């Protein structure tokens, strides 16, 4: 018994000891943290909600008010002052670092003592009419100095005099029609075109190619008036004395015209001014339609076709005020503007990533404005400002994104995307190796209807997911998500039941990041109803009437639309910077590629016979798209089985997602456009604003019709198909 | 007492329980493996020793014997057969995958039914002498068919006839001397030059620029005979009937002449043959010196300066056999070679990396040979073969490298580095993003003296470390390391006590990887004593006398030298693929940059006055080097404190090391050479074989002396300094 008892006791002891040991072991095992700090998804999504909620309409209003009081053209003292204020506030908001990054670039200003204008001169050489020297200043801004009058930046000096020829929008097809159908040559003449449809730099290029010796551009109410809306300040239409400023370069992505490919630092070698990239060789000047009416009466008998007449139908030879006298009148341009190398300033703020500081997510938009920049760009800059403030709040609560976030306030966007392009050139290698995505933040609003997103296909899914978590800013839509509000207003045309997302074109600061460097990119803003509002951009675009008040009175009185834009832009940045696995979708890219391939092949169908003759086939392109599609599907399947506890595996998969866009970069660039290197997307050769898919093939096809050597032209088509298929 | 006892017992119990729990806890804590599999350095270095020891001289001999029995020119059936054998053996050795990768590229062959030759024709047009149609075949190979006779690949067809002018080595300076000092024009004449000093393609380019209508090249004993050595087979000098084959392209890194920038796949667009990159426009042909003597007697009275006479002093107007008659004789070239698009095959073998499969370390060398390829390239290919075998052995023992290793057997190197360049073009994006290093494996031996290493500066330290762990292959040096043996034979000239390492030039397959893509690169082989052996490469270079026997009898009878080369090449691959932290040294790069900057600034000192006039300064360059030096030092300090337990941190640092070389790539390329994009290193514009540091600045300075517009030329110097400083 005793023995037994001892045995029992001994067994009991052993059991206890073992149990205790095991208990300790288990607790020890599980208490030890894994080396890998996995993202706590709940925490991250809690922070996302806080981040979006923190953004306040009233503060966006305050930011906009603050930075639109004075004109702040690139290269001026006031724009530096705003840069300094932004730098200081971003520091106060709590960013890890904020710095000012200067470049010395070629800018263009009117001569203060000799204003630009255009005259009508009679047969004695007497000026019988001069265009106005400035726009009437809006109420409340009468005492403001330094309002630059409307001008075409980078126009050379000059005084060309000659007959005036009207060429509609100045598009390639307009010049064709003029020369071929109407049999009018513009050689040695001065051309007048209306704004709209295409980028103004393309109009000037077309006029130069056609042999014109000067270009006048005006805003026709047909293109710049919304129906039933009064001119500013009683409405948001462009007054007759208002005119559109803007650069008339053809840079094709080169950045500063004197330092193509390299950052414009102090020590950087500069081309001679006359060698500068994309500078127009003939004088250019913009006018309002009050002035335009006078000039248009003076076209020496040219009778434009009906569809060219626009709203200024009053004129054109037969209109009131037209006399036969005008036939002998000529037009003289008086342009005194100067190009000069000037210092500009980008503001760059950073939040250092907690786990992957060497991965960059960028939110960038410009600060420089033609005058006050009420819409362009400060409605966007105010949104960025509020995003930075909200991110700072989160930082103070202990949040830190997985990856580094970079905020940029670019300078000199209006002069050809110069600040952003110089910085991209300065940091090209790092960006190429490390940039995950670039989100652009130009004007936050250009209409009062719904959201507009242009982005690369791999962002589609993220945009949809995000906008489902943002509320509609529209009155009467309480409870609706932004996604729903957007969806009901702007669905894809045919094939898809989701809000429409467009291709990226150009004309804003994402260009160097997306089209030169191949960084995933997108932009978002509030827009008009494209179906009913046919004008380009918005009526007061680039005029003195882009004030704080036009936004507050008309575009976004509650500032809830701009808050929604802030939430989209900020939310994209947040999710790209903080998600453990990058929220990019290669399958969407594959779908889009197929659509683009179908569409370019369809375009070529107009030449079926010739394609047979020259043995041109799109087969290799379709087979490449097929391969890409399979690879994308396989990749996302592997992603499902990813061990997210293994930081190296996660990084490896993320690297593939990050480099997805880079895969489309051809280091040799597009023909004649070395800085446009994206084989899938480029600004159209005929309109910088528009995005073209498979631009190399498209341009080669376009040239077929005008080619003296069809064999050579078709060889170029084949070459471009082959390049696209390979890439 | 009892109470006390109970208390004691209770305490004792508690202590035991706690102790047991803690014990369990601690064991549990420490028993749990960290997620991070840290490299076991001891295991890795044990494997390195096994890897190097496994390589056997006798097996290298066997591999060399096996792959040199038959001629295997690129594009021939036999070269495909060897590719298939290599593929099969690599699979048997145990690589994870081996594949054959074909391209269709432009090659050039003599016409089998119409051999190329050169004639001397008298004033009646009668051929009084014809050069030989082939080299005397070495003993033992008499029955071998498909030995291609000496020819200049890519020479156009043609029958130019004219006076013969001798232009020494055909260098830029030789043409200058001829035209300026000797007042002889080569326009419309046939030029004869001796091989050596510079790449033959550069000679042809110079002759074309000078207006010649044909080029003949010969091997002068002064350049191709080692003193006191008999011609093959009694020694390793070139017999008088032997001649050097070789391509005469000026590709500047373009790869296949018809598909510059893109891989030559089936669907790839091809230029028209006459538009091909780098093709010579005038006939070219190589001859031996027996034939050269006859031609040189026929120079119509040209008396070359003494330093031009070489070893063929017998001739030149006054030599034996010269008669006045010859003055009226002309030379006629008869060239019938064809260019044709032909399929070639690279063999690509892979070992998948255990932890970072998306990081590549590449060992590549070519397989195609002009004839047997006893030295070039099979002495190198045998070394690669043995390296693969040894790696396969390790794999079977359970080793697997951290990163992916890629072995390549390139095709068509002799035709302009075509196989390796096409593969680089095909995989450019992946390589740019993922390649850690490229080690080249052309001929393993070109002399019997010591090791020769050419590599990028960041590899210096690794090469020194590695060679200290390899034994000297030299007889009588048992116990000496390869490092010691090398060091005592070839020290840096002045400033450093270590074996000399040179810059990479070109002329082998690393070109696209290093100079176009910016991948860390190096090469190693056994070489001659440069101080006493002045001939270019080695005497029988590119002749039929490059047999297995010449290696076995003369260059490396024990095959221990080739084993040492295998250990260097293989060891580099091993350490680059398996080290946790990449063994690359940014500080060495900084030191080299300073040397190069000093040297280019020194070169410019010959123009001190002009530099003042045109305000050219190297200050920005030196300040950039200074910045790089500080950044490198800072980086290596941070590396000391790296937490190697954190896989993400290790990856981040390694990414920086991997991209170090990439930082020197200028996407716009060097002026006129878009595929040479490395700002620090490029093949000299005057000799493809030689590496030039700061090539952009160098070329701009070189052009100063010949420039009609010195201001423009100096502006180019400034531009190049600015680019280099920025990069």
mmCIF file with all atom_site columns, C-alpha atoms in Angstrom, chain A residues 477-588:
data_model
loop_
_atom_site.group_PDB
_atom_site.id
_atom_site.type_symbol
_atom_site.label_atom_id
_atom_site.label_alt_id
_atom_site.label_comp_id
_atom_site.label_asym_id
_atom_site.label_entity_id
_atom_site.label_seq_id
_atom_site.pdbx_PDB_ins_code
_atom_site.Cartn_x
_atom_site.Cartn_y
_atom_site.Cartn_z
_atom_site.occupancy
_atom_site.B_iso_or_equiv
_atom_site.pdbx_formal_charge
_atom_site.auth_seq_id
_atom_site.auth_comp_id
_atom_site.auth_asym_id
_atom_site.auth_atom_id
_atom_site.pdbx_PDB_model_num
ATOM 1   C CA . UNK A 1 477 ? -27.911 61.681 -51.388 1.00 0.00 ? 477 UNK A CA 1
ATOM 2   C CA . UNK A 1 478 ? -27.381 61.091 -47.690 1.00 0.00 ? 478 UNK A CA 1
ATOM 3   C CA . UNK A 1 479 ? -26.701 57.424 -47.217 1.00 0.00 ? 479 UNK A CA 1
ATOM 4   C CA . UNK A 1 480 ? -25.436 56.916 -50.763 1.00 0.00 ? 480 UNK A CA 1
ATOM 5   C CA . UNK A 1 481 ? -21.786 56.139 -51.255 1.00 0.00 ? 481 UNK A CA 1
ATOM 6   C CA . UNK A 1 482 ? -19.652 58.169 -53.616 1.00 0.00 ? 482 UNK A CA 1
ATOM 7   C CA . UNK A 1 483 ? -19.441 55.023 -55.739 1.00 0.00 ? 483 UNK A CA 1
ATOM 8   C CA . UNK A 1 484 ? -23.220 54.818 -56.056 1.00 0.00 ? 484 UNK A CA 1
ATOM 9   C CA . UNK A 1 485 ? -23.596 58.513 -56.758 1.00 0.00 ? 485 UNK A CA 1
ATOM 10  C CA . UNK A 1 486 ? -20.882 58.350 -59.394 1.00 0.00 ? 486 UNK A CA 1
ATOM 11  C CA . UNK A 1 487 ? -22.163 55.103 -60.881 1.00 0.00 ? 487 UNK A CA 1
ATOM 12  C CA . UNK A 1 488 ? -25.652 56.394 -61.543 1.00 0.00 ? 488 UNK A CA 1
ATOM 13  C CA . UNK A 1 489 ? -24.272 59.497 -63.236 1.00 0.00 ? 489 UNK A CA 1
ATOM 14  C CA . UNK A 1 490 ? -21.522 58.040 -65.367 1.00 0.00 ? 490 UNK A CA 1
ATOM 15  C CA . UNK A 1 491 ? -21.601 54.349 -66.194 1.00 0.00 ? 491 UNK A CA 1
ATOM 16  C CA . UNK A 1 492 ? -19.234 52.689 -68.678 1.00 0.00 ? 492 UNK A CA 1
ATOM 17  C CA . UNK A 1 493 ? -20.853 53.012 -72.070 1.00 0.00 ? 493 UNK A CA 1
ATOM 18  C CA . UNK A 1 494 ? -21.421 49.427 -73.063 1.00 0.00 ? 494 UNK A CA 1
ATOM 19  C CA . UNK A 1 495 ? -19.566 46.565 -71.708 1.00 0.00 ? 495 UNK A CA 1
ATOM 20  C CA . UNK A 1 496 ? -19.394 47.115 -68.016 1.00 0.00 ? 496 UNK A CA 1
ATOM 21  C CA . UNK A 1 497 ? -21.677 47.997 -65.134 1.00 0.00 ? 497 UNK A CA 1
ATOM 22  C CA . UNK A 1 498 ? -19.487 50.277 -63.045 1.00 0.00 ? 498 UNK A CA 1
ATOM 23  C CA . UNK A 1 499 ? -18.573 53.960 -63.016 1.00 0.00 ? 499 UNK A CA 1
ATOM 24  C CA . UNK A 1 500 ? -16.516 54.963 -66.017 1.00 0.00 ? 500 UNK A CA 1
ATOM 25  C CA . UNK A 1 501 ? -12.783 55.410 -65.513 1.00 0.00 ? 501 UNK A CA 1
ATOM 26  C CA . UNK A 1 502 ? -10.745 56.968 -68.305 1.00 0.00 ? 502 UNK A CA 1
ATOM 27  C CA . UNK A 1 503 ? -7.206  56.668 -69.576 1.00 0.00 ? 503 UNK A CA 1
ATOM 28  C CA . UNK A 1 504 ? -4.616  59.161 -68.420 1.00 0.00 ? 504 UNK A CA 1
ATOM 29  C CA . UNK A 1 505 ? -3.778  61.764 -71.065 1.00 0.00 ? 505 UNK A CA 1
ATOM 30  C CA . UNK A 1 506 ? -1.379  64.530 -70.166 1.00 0.00 ? 506 UNK A CA 1
ATOM 31  C CA . UNK A 1 507 ? -1.457  68.199 -69.332 1.00 0.00 ? 507 UNK A CA 1
ATOM 32  C CA . UNK A 1 508 ? -0.715  67.716 -65.681 1.00 0.00 ? 508 UNK A CA 1
ATOM 33  C CA . UNK A 1 509 ? 2.135   66.736 -63.390 1.00 0.00 ? 509 UNK A CA 1
ATOM 34  C CA . UNK A 1 510 ? 1.771   62.967 -63.509 1.00 0.00 ? 510 UNK A CA 1
ATOM 35  C CA . UNK A 1 511 ? 3.242   62.952 -66.987 1.00 0.00 ? 511 UNK A CA 1
ATOM 36  C CA . UNK A 1 512 ? 6.919   62.394 -66.162 1.00 0.00 ? 512 UNK A CA 1
ATOM 37  C CA . UNK A 1 513 ? 6.034   59.818 -63.504 1.00 0.00 ? 513 UNK A CA 1
ATOM 38  C CA . UNK A 1 514 ? 3.649   57.789 -65.595 1.00 0.00 ? 514 UNK A CA 1
ATOM 39  C CA . UNK A 1 515 ? 4.703   58.189 -69.192 1.00 0.00 ? 515 UNK A CA 1
ATOM 40  C CA . UNK A 1 516 ? 8.439   58.605 -68.795 1.00 0.00 ? 516 UNK A CA 1
ATOM 41  C CA . UNK A 1 517 ? 9.160   56.482 -65.705 1.00 0.00 ? 517 UNK A CA 1
ATOM 42  C CA . UNK A 1 518 ? 6.319   53.950 -65.798 1.00 0.00 ? 518 UNK A CA 1
ATOM 43  C CA . UNK A 1 519 ? 5.024   54.527 -62.294 1.00 0.00 ? 519 UNK A CA 1
ATOM 44  C CA . UNK A 1 520 ? 1.459   53.430 -61.505 1.00 0.00 ? 520 UNK A CA 1
ATOM 45  C CA . UNK A 1 521 ? -0.557  56.652 -61.599 1.00 0.00 ? 521 UNK A CA 1
ATOM 46  C CA . UNK A 1 522 ? -3.995  58.146 -61.315 1.00 0.00 ? 522 UNK A CA 1
ATOM 47  C CA . UNK A 1 523 ? -5.924  61.351 -60.728 1.00 0.00 ? 523 UNK A CA 1
ATOM 48  C CA . UNK A 1 524 ? -9.360  62.235 -59.372 1.00 0.00 ? 524 UNK A CA 1
ATOM 49  C CA . UNK A 1 525 ? -11.480 65.387 -59.367 1.00 0.00 ? 525 UNK A CA 1
ATOM 50  C CA . UNK A 1 526 ? -15.087 66.527 -59.466 1.00 0.00 ? 526 UNK A CA 1
ATOM 51  C CA . UNK A 1 527 ? -16.350 67.174 -62.954 1.00 0.00 ? 527 UNK A CA 1
ATOM 52  C CA . UNK A 1 528 ? -19.182 68.340 -65.157 1.00 0.00 ? 528 UNK A CA 1
ATOM 53  C CA . UNK A 1 529 ? -21.761 66.291 -67.025 1.00 0.00 ? 529 UNK A CA 1
ATOM 54  C CA . UNK A 1 530 ? -19.945 65.537 -70.223 1.00 0.00 ? 530 UNK A CA 1
ATOM 55  C CA . UNK A 1 531 ? -23.136 64.596 -72.032 1.00 0.00 ? 531 UNK A CA 1
ATOM 56  C CA . UNK A 1 532 ? -24.746 68.013 -71.634 1.00 0.00 ? 532 UNK A CA 1
ATOM 57  C CA . UNK A 1 533 ? -21.830 70.352 -70.966 1.00 0.00 ? 533 UNK A CA 1
ATOM 58  C CA . UNK A 1 534 ? -19.737 70.359 -74.098 1.00 0.00 ? 534 UNK A CA 1
ATOM 59  C CA . UNK A 1 535 ? -17.246 73.121 -73.295 1.00 0.00 ? 535 UNK A CA 1
ATOM 60  C CA . UNK A 1 536 ? -13.589 72.280 -72.706 1.00 0.00 ? 536 UNK A CA 1
ATOM 61  C CA . UNK A 1 537 ? -12.437 72.195 -69.068 1.00 0.00 ? 537 UNK A CA 1
ATOM 62  C CA . UNK A 1 538 ? -14.563 74.985 -67.548 1.00 0.00 ? 538 UNK A CA 1
ATOM 63  C CA . UNK A 1 539 ? -15.508 78.451 -68.848 1.00 0.00 ? 539 UNK A CA 1
ATOM 64  C CA . UNK A 1 540 ? -13.207 80.698 -66.790 1.00 0.00 ? 540 UNK A CA 1
ATOM 65  C CA . UNK A 1 541 ? -10.220 78.378 -67.224 1.00 0.00 ? 541 UNK A CA 1
ATOM 66  C CA . UNK A 1 542 ? -6.896  80.278 -66.940 1.00 0.00 ? 542 UNK A CA 1
ATOM 67  C CA . UNK A 1 543 ? -8.619  83.662 -66.679 1.00 0.00 ? 543 UNK A CA 1
ATOM 68  C CA . UNK A 1 544 ? -8.526  86.258 -63.919 1.00 0.00 ? 544 UNK A CA 1
ATOM 69  C CA . UNK A 1 545 ? -12.021 85.082 -62.943 1.00 0.00 ? 545 UNK A CA 1
ATOM 70  C CA . UNK A 1 546 ? -10.743 81.901 -61.338 1.00 0.00 ? 546 UNK A CA 1
ATOM 71  C CA . UNK A 1 547 ? -11.237 83.236 -57.834 1.00 0.00 ? 547 UNK A CA 1
ATOM 72  C CA . UNK A 1 548 ? -12.013 81.826 -54.425 1.00 0.00 ? 548 UNK A CA 1
ATOM 73  C CA . UNK A 1 549 ? -15.500 83.212 -54.828 1.00 0.00 ? 549 UNK A CA 1
ATOM 74  C CA . UNK A 1 550 ? -16.309 81.282 -57.992 1.00 0.00 ? 550 UNK A CA 1
ATOM 75  C CA . UNK A 1 551 ? -15.723 78.056 -56.086 1.00 0.00 ? 551 UNK A CA 1
ATOM 76  C CA . UNK A 1 552 ? -17.561 79.188 -52.984 1.00 0.00 ? 552 UNK A CA 1
ATOM 77  C CA . UNK A 1 553 ? -20.536 80.632 -54.837 1.00 0.00 ? 553 UNK A CA 1
ATOM 78  C CA . UNK A 1 554 ? -20.970 78.154 -57.653 1.00 0.00 ? 554 UNK A CA 1
ATOM 79  C CA . UNK A 1 555 ? -18.784 75.101 -57.761 1.00 0.00 ? 555 UNK A CA 1
ATOM 80  C CA . UNK A 1 556 ? -18.851 73.823 -54.199 1.00 0.00 ? 556 UNK A CA 1
ATOM 81  C CA . UNK A 1 557 ? -20.645 76.039 -51.691 1.00 0.00 ? 557 UNK A CA 1
ATOM 82  C CA . UNK A 1 558 ? -20.490 73.419 -48.926 1.00 0.00 ? 558 UNK A CA 1
ATOM 83  C CA . UNK A 1 559 ? -16.996 72.264 -49.877 1.00 0.00 ? 559 UNK A CA 1
ATOM 84  C CA . UNK A 1 560 ? -18.262 68.733 -49.562 1.00 0.00 ? 560 UNK A CA 1
ATOM 85  C CA . UNK A 1 561 ? -17.366 67.936 -53.154 1.00 0.00 ? 561 UNK A CA 1
ATOM 86  C CA . UNK A 1 562 ? -13.807 68.956 -52.509 1.00 0.00 ? 562 UNK A CA 1
ATOM 87  C CA . UNK A 1 563 ? -13.846 66.918 -49.312 1.00 0.00 ? 563 UNK A CA 1
ATOM 88  C CA . UNK A 1 564 ? -14.930 63.878 -51.326 1.00 0.00 ? 564 UNK A CA 1
ATOM 89  C CA . UNK A 1 565 ? -12.041 64.542 -53.725 1.00 0.00 ? 565 UNK A CA 1
ATOM 90  C CA . UNK A 1 566 ? -9.690  64.801 -50.747 1.00 0.00 ? 566 UNK A CA 1
ATOM 91  C CA . UNK A 1 567 ? -10.968 61.501 -49.462 1.00 0.00 ? 567 UNK A CA 1
ATOM 92  C CA . UNK A 1 568 ? -10.410 59.812 -52.809 1.00 0.00 ? 568 UNK A CA 1
ATOM 93  C CA . UNK A 1 569 ? -6.919  61.200 -53.312 1.00 0.00 ? 569 UNK A CA 1
ATOM 94  C CA . UNK A 1 570 ? -5.986  60.705 -49.661 1.00 0.00 ? 570 UNK A CA 1
ATOM 95  C CA . UNK A 1 571 ? -7.587  57.285 -49.441 1.00 0.00 ? 571 UNK A CA 1
ATOM 96  C CA . UNK A 1 572 ? -5.634  56.080 -52.463 1.00 0.00 ? 572 UNK A CA 1
ATOM 97  C CA . UNK A 1 573 ? -2.395  57.278 -50.896 1.00 0.00 ? 573 UNK A CA 1
ATOM 98  C CA . UNK A 1 574 ? -3.293  55.691 -47.579 1.00 0.00 ? 574 UNK A CA 1
ATOM 99  C CA . UNK A 1 575 ? -4.103  52.283 -49.034 1.00 0.00 ? 575 UNK A CA 1
ATOM 100 C CA . UNK A 1 576 ? -1.121  52.243 -51.369 1.00 0.00 ? 576 UNK A CA 1
ATOM 101 C CA . UNK A 1 577 ? 1.203   53.182 -48.530 1.00 0.00 ? 577 UNK A CA 1
ATOM 102 C CA . UNK A 1 578 ? -0.231  51.060 -45.761 1.00 0.00 ? 578 UNK A CA 1
ATOM 103 C CA . UNK A 1 579 ? -1.605  47.838 -47.264 1.00 0.00 ? 579 UNK A CA 1
ATOM 104 C CA . UNK A 1 580 ? 0.593   44.871 -46.620 1.00 0.00 ? 580 UNK A CA 1
ATOM 105 C CA . UNK A 1 581 ? 0.001   43.544 -50.132 1.00 0.00 ? 581 UNK A CA 1
ATOM 106 C CA . UNK A 1 582 ? -0.160  46.305 -52.735 1.00 0.00 ? 582 UNK A CA 1
ATOM 107 C CA . UNK A 1 583 ? -3.767  46.839 -53.864 1.00 0.00 ? 583 UNK A CA 1
ATOM 108 C CA . UNK A 1 584 ? -2.950  46.682 -57.580 1.00 0.00 ? 584 UNK A CA 1
ATOM 109 C CA . UNK A 1 585 ? -4.819  44.520 -60.034 1.00 0.00 ? 585 UNK A CA 1
ATOM 110 C CA . UNK A 1 586 ? -2.972  42.981 -62.966 1.00 0.00 ? 586 UNK A CA 1
ATOM 111 C CA . UNK A 1 587 ? -6.155  41.308 -64.243 1.00 0.00 ? 587 UNK A CA 1
ATOM 112 C CA . UNK A 1 588 ? -7.719  44.708 -64.850 1.00 0.00 ? 588 UNK A CA 1
#
